[in-house]
Amino acid sequence: MKRVIWNKAALTGPRILSLSTKDSHLITFTDPSSAPYMNWEGEKAPDPPAKMMCAVTGQPAKYRDPLTGQPFATLAAFKQLREKAS
């Protein structure tokens, strides 16, 4: 069986090199003029999404009923949601 030799095309244009470790993230642009301007100083982080509350008990919900789409926290609440749905 013959061996096939693949020739890779040469990379052209600006490239982005990324290196991420557990402690830090580094992004390098080979052509700095093509790099976007990033100024995050003074910007506030977006608010976290609101926690789902159980439709029956009012407790923080860990689960969502696939049939009705309602959030629920306990098995008893799940049973009540299913009784109302049927």
CSV table of N, CA and C in Angstrom, one decimal:
chain,number,residue,atom,x,y,z
A,1,MET,N,0.9,-1.2,0.0
A,1,MET,CA,0.0,0.0,0.0
A,1,MET,C,0.9,1.2,0.0
A,2,LYS,N,0.6,2.2,-0.9
A,2,LYS,CA,1.4,3.4,-1.0
A,2,LYS,C,1.0,4.4,0.1
A,3,ARG,N,2.0,5.1,0.5
A,3,ARG,CA,1.8,6.2,1.5
A,3,ARG,C,1.4,7.5,0.8
A,4,VAL,N,0.4,8.1,1.3
A,4,VAL,CA,0.0,9.4,0.7
A,4,VAL,C,0.6,10.5,1.5
A,5,ILE,N,1.2,11.5,0.8
A,5,ILE,CA,1.8,12.6,1.5
A,5,ILE,C,0.9,13.8,1.3
A,6,TRP,N,0.4,14.4,2.3
A,6,TRP,CA,-0.5,15.6,2.2
A,6,TRP,C,0.4,16.9,2.4
A,7,ASN,N,0.1,17.8,1.5
A,7,ASN,CA,0.8,19.1,1.6
A,7,ASN,C,-0.2,20.1,2.1
A,8,LYS,N,0.1,20.7,3.2
A,8,LYS,CA,-0.8,21.7,3.8
A,8,LYS,C,-0.6,23.0,3.2
A,9,ALA,N,-1.6,23.7,3.0
A,9,ALA,CA,-1.6,25.1,2.4
A,9,ALA,C,-1.0,26.0,3.4
A,10,ALA,N,-0.2,27.0,3.0
A,10,ALA,CA,0.4,27.9,3.9
A,10,ALA,C,-0.6,28.9,4.4
A,11,LEU,N,-0.5,29.2,5.7
A,11,LEU,CA,-1.5,30.1,6.3
A,11,LEU,C,-1.1,31.5,5.9
A,12,THR,N,-2.1,32.3,5.6
A,12,THR,CA,-1.9,33.7,5.2
A,12,THR,C,-2.9,34.5,6.0
A,13,GLY,N,-2.5,35.8,6.1
A,13,GLY,CA,-3.4,36.7,6.8
A,13,GLY,C,-3.2,36.7,8.3
A,14,PRO,N,-3.9,37.6,9.0
A,14,PRO,CA,-3.7,37.7,10.5
A,14,PRO,C,-4.3,36.5,11.2
A,15,ARG,N,-3.6,36.1,12.3
A,15,ARG,CA,-4.1,34.9,13.1
A,15,ARG,C,-4.2,35.3,14.5
A,16,ILE,N,-5.0,34.6,15.2
A,16,ILE,CA,-5.2,34.7,16.7
A,16,ILE,C,-4.7,33.5,17.3
A,17,LEU,N,-3.8,33.7,18.3
A,17,LEU,CA,-3.2,32.6,19.0
A,17,LEU,C,-3.8,32.7,20.4
A,18,SER,N,-4.2,31.6,21.0
A,18,SER,CA,-4.9,31.5,22.3
A,18,SER,C,-4.2,30.5,23.2
A,19,LEU,N,-3.9,30.9,24.4
A,19,LEU,CA,-3.4,30.0,25.4
A,19,LEU,C,-4.1,30.1,26.7
A,20,SER,N,-4.7,29.1,27.2
A,20,SER,CA,-5.5,29.1,28.4
A,20,SER,C,-5.0,28.1,29.4
A,21,THR,N,-4.8,28.6,30.6
A,21,THR,CA,-4.3,27.7,31.7
A,21,THR,C,-5.3,27.8,32.8
A,22,LYS,N,-5.1,27.1,33.9
A,22,LYS,CA,-6.0,27.2,35.0
A,22,LYS,C,-6.0,28.5,35.6
A,23,ASP,N,-4.9,29.2,35.6
A,23,ASP,CA,-4.8,30.5,36.2
A,23,ASP,C,-4.9,31.8,35.3
A,24,SER,N,-4.7,31.6,34.0
A,24,SER,CA,-4.7,32.8,33.2
A,24,SER,C,-5.1,32.4,31.8
A,25,HIS,N,-5.4,33.5,31.0
A,25,HIS,CA,-5.8,33.4,29.6
A,25,HIS,C,-5.0,34.4,28.8
A,26,LEU,N,-4.4,34.0,27.7
A,26,LEU,CA,-3.6,34.8,26.9
A,26,LEU,C,-4.1,34.8,25.5
A,27,ILE,N,-4.3,35.9,24.9
A,27,ILE,CA,-4.7,36.0,23.5
A,27,ILE,C,-3.7,36.9,22.8
A,28,THR,N,-3.1,36.4,21.7
A,28,THR,CA,-2.1,37.1,20.9
A,28,THR,C,-2.5,37.2,19.5
A,29,PHE,N,-2.4,38.4,18.9
A,29,PHE,CA,-2.7,38.7,17.6
A,29,PHE,C,-1.4,38.9,16.8
A,30,THR,N,-1.3,38.1,15.7
A,30,THR,CA,-0.1,38.2,14.9
A,30,THR,C,0.0,39.6,14.2
A,31,ASP,N,-1.1,40.2,13.9
A,31,ASP,CA,-1.1,41.5,13.3
A,31,ASP,C,-1.9,42.4,14.2
A,32,PRO,N,-1.2,43.2,15.0
A,32,PRO,CA,-1.9,44.0,16.0
A,32,PRO,C,-2.8,45.1,15.5
A,33,SER,N,-2.6,45.5,14.2
A,33,SER,CA,-3.6,46.5,13.6
A,33,SER,C,-4.9,45.8,13.4
A,34,SER,N,-5.0,44.5,13.2
A,34,SER,CA,-6.3,43.9,13.0
A,34,SER,C,-7.0,43.5,14.3
A,35,ALA,N,-6.3,43.7,15.4
A,35,ALA,CA,-6.9,43.3,16.7
A,35,ALA,C,-8.0,44.2,17.1
A,36,PRO,N,-9.1,43.7,17.7
A,36,PRO,CA,-10.2,44.6,18.1
A,36,PRO,C,-9.8,45.4,19.4
A,37,TYR,N,-10.3,46.6,19.5
A,37,TYR,CA,-10.0,47.4,20.7
A,37,TYR,C,-10.9,46.8,21.9
A,38,MET,N,-10.2,46.4,22.9
A,38,MET,CA,-10.9,45.9,24.1
A,38,MET,C,-10.6,46.7,25.3
A,39,ASN,N,-11.6,47.4,25.8
A,39,ASN,CA,-11.5,48.2,27.0
A,39,ASN,C,-12.6,47.9,27.9
A,40,TRP,N,-12.4,47.0,28.9
A,40,TRP,CA,-13.4,46.6,29.8
A,40,TRP,C,-13.3,47.3,31.1
A,41,GLU,N,-12.5,48.2,31.3
A,41,GLU,CA,-12.4,48.9,32.5
A,41,GLU,C,-13.7,49.7,32.8
A,42,GLY,N,-14.2,49.6,34.0
A,42,GLY,CA,-15.3,50.4,34.4
A,42,GLY,C,-16.7,49.8,33.9
A,43,GLU,N,-16.6,48.7,33.2
A,43,GLU,CA,-17.9,48.0,32.8
A,43,GLU,C,-18.3,47.1,33.9
A,44,LYS,N,-19.6,47.1,34.1
A,44,LYS,CA,-20.2,46.3,35.1
A,44,LYS,C,-20.6,44.9,34.5
A,45,ALA,N,-20.4,43.9,35.2
A,45,ALA,CA,-20.7,42.5,34.8
A,45,ALA,C,-22.2,42.4,34.7
A,46,PRO,N,-22.7,41.6,33.8
A,46,PRO,CA,-24.2,41.5,33.7
A,46,PRO,C,-24.8,40.8,34.9
A,47,ASP,N,-26.0,41.1,35.2
A,47,ASP,CA,-26.7,40.5,36.4
A,47,ASP,C,-26.9,39.0,36.1
A,48,PRO,N,-26.7,38.2,37.2
A,48,PRO,CA,-27.0,36.8,37.0
A,48,PRO,C,-28.5,36.5,36.7
A,49,PRO,N,-28.8,35.5,36.0
A,49,PRO,CA,-30.2,35.2,35.7
A,49,PRO,C,-31.0,35.0,37.0
A,50,ALA,N,-32.3,35.3,37.0
A,50,ALA,CA,-33.1,35.1,38.2
A,50,ALA,C,-33.2,33.6,38.5
A,51,LYS,N,-33.2,33.3,39.8
A,51,LYS,CA,-33.4,31.9,40.2
A,51,LYS,C,-34.8,31.4,39.9
A,52,MET,N,-35.0,30.2,39.5
A,52,MET,CA,-36.3,29.6,39.3
A,52,MET,C,-36.9,29.3,40.7
A,53,MET,N,-38.2,29.7,40.8
A,53,MET,CA,-38.9,29.4,42.0
A,53,MET,C,-40.0,28.4,41.7
A,54,CYS,N,-40.2,27.5,42.7
A,54,CYS,CA,-41.2,26.4,42.5
A,54,CYS,C,-42.6,27.0,42.4
A,55,ALA,N,-43.3,26.5,41.4
A,55,ALA,CA,-44.7,27.0,41.1
A,55,ALA,C,-45.6,26.7,42.2
A,56,VAL,N,-45.3,25.6,43.0
A,56,VAL,CA,-46.2,25.1,44.0
A,56,VAL,C,-45.8,25.6,45.4
A,57,THR,N,-44.6,25.4,45.8
A,57,THR,CA,-44.1,25.7,47.2
A,57,THR,C,-43.5,27.1,47.3
A,58,GLY,N,-43.0,27.7,46.3
A,58,GLY,CA,-42.3,29.0,46.4
A,58,GLY,C,-40.9,28.8,46.8
A,59,GLN,N,-40.4,27.6,46.9
A,59,GLN,CA,-39.0,27.4,47.2
A,59,GLN,C,-38.1,27.5,46.0
A,60,PRO,N,-36.8,27.7,46.1
A,60,PRO,CA,-35.9,27.7,44.9
A,60,PRO,C,-36.0,26.3,44.2
A,61,ALA,N,-36.3,26.3,42.9
A,61,ALA,CA,-36.5,25.1,42.1
A,61,ALA,C,-35.3,24.6,41.6
A,62,LYS,N,-35.1,23.3,41.7
A,62,LYS,CA,-33.9,22.6,41.1
A,62,LYS,C,-34.3,21.9,39.8
A,63,TYR,N,-35.6,21.7,39.5
A,63,TYR,CA,-36.0,20.9,38.4
A,63,TYR,C,-37.1,21.6,37.6
A,64,ARG,N,-37.3,21.1,36.4
A,64,ARG,CA,-38.4,21.7,35.5
A,64,ARG,C,-39.2,20.5,34.9
A,65,ASP,N,-40.5,20.6,35.0
A,65,ASP,CA,-41.4,19.5,34.5
A,65,ASP,C,-41.3,19.6,33.0
A,66,PRO,N,-40.9,18.5,32.3
A,66,PRO,CA,-40.8,18.5,30.9
A,66,PRO,C,-42.2,18.6,30.2
A,67,LEU,N,-43.3,18.2,30.8
A,67,LEU,CA,-44.6,18.3,30.2
A,67,LEU,C,-45.1,19.7,30.3
A,68,THR,N,-45.1,20.3,31.4
A,68,THR,CA,-45.7,21.6,31.5
A,68,THR,C,-44.7,22.8,31.4
A,69,GLY,N,-43.4,22.5,31.7
A,69,GLY,CA,-42.4,23.5,31.7
A,69,GLY,C,-42.3,24.3,33.0
A,70,GLN,N,-43.1,23.9,34.0
A,70,GLN,CA,-43.1,24.6,35.2
A,70,GLN,C,-41.9,24.2,36.1
A,71,PRO,N,-41.3,25.1,36.8
A,71,PRO,CA,-40.2,24.7,37.8
A,71,PRO,C,-40.8,24.1,39.1
A,72,PHE,N,-40.1,23.1,39.7
A,72,PHE,CA,-40.6,22.6,40.9
A,72,PHE,C,-39.4,22.2,41.8
A,73,ALA,N,-39.6,22.1,43.1
A,73,ALA,CA,-38.5,21.8,44.0
A,73,ALA,C,-38.6,20.4,44.7
A,74,THR,N,-39.8,19.9,44.8
A,74,THR,CA,-39.9,18.6,45.5
A,74,THR,C,-40.8,17.6,44.7
A,75,LEU,N,-40.7,16.4,45.1
A,75,LEU,CA,-41.5,15.3,44.5
A,75,LEU,C,-43.0,15.6,44.6
A,76,ALA,N,-43.4,16.1,45.8
A,76,ALA,CA,-44.8,16.4,46.0
A,76,ALA,C,-45.3,17.5,45.1
A,77,ALA,N,-44.5,18.5,44.9
A,77,ALA,CA,-44.8,19.6,44.0
A,77,ALA,C,-44.9,19.1,42.5
A,78,PHE,N,-44.0,18.1,42.2
A,78,PHE,CA,-44.1,17.5,40.8
A,78,PHE,C,-45.4,16.8,40.6
A,79,LYS,N,-45.8,16.0,41.6
A,79,LYS,CA,-47.1,15.3,41.5
A,79,LYS,C,-48.3,16.2,41.4
A,80,GLN,N,-48.3,17.4,42.1
A,80,GLN,CA,-49.3,18.3,42.0
A,80,GLN,C,-49.4,19.0,40.6
A,81,LEU,N,-48.2,19.2,40.1
A,81,LEU,CA,-48.2,19.8,38.7
A,81,LEU,C,-48.7,18.8,37.7
A,82,ARG,N,-48.4,17.6,37.8
A,82,ARG,CA,-48.9,16.5,36.9
A,82,ARG,C,-50.4,16.3,37.1
A,83,GLU,N,-50.9,16.4,38.3
A,83,GLU,CA,-52.4,16.3,38.5
A,83,GLU,C,-53.1,17.4,37.8
A,84,LYS,N,-52.6,18.6,37.9
A,84,LYS,CA,-53.2,19.8,37.3
A,84,LYS,C,-53.1,19.7,35.7
A,85,ALA,N,-52.0,19.1,35.2
A,85,ALA,CA,-51.9,19.0,33.8
A,85,ALA,C,-52.8,18.0,33.1
A,86,SER,N,-53.2,16.9,33.9
A,86,SER,CA,-54.0,15.9,33.3
A,86,SER,C,-55.5,16.1,33.5
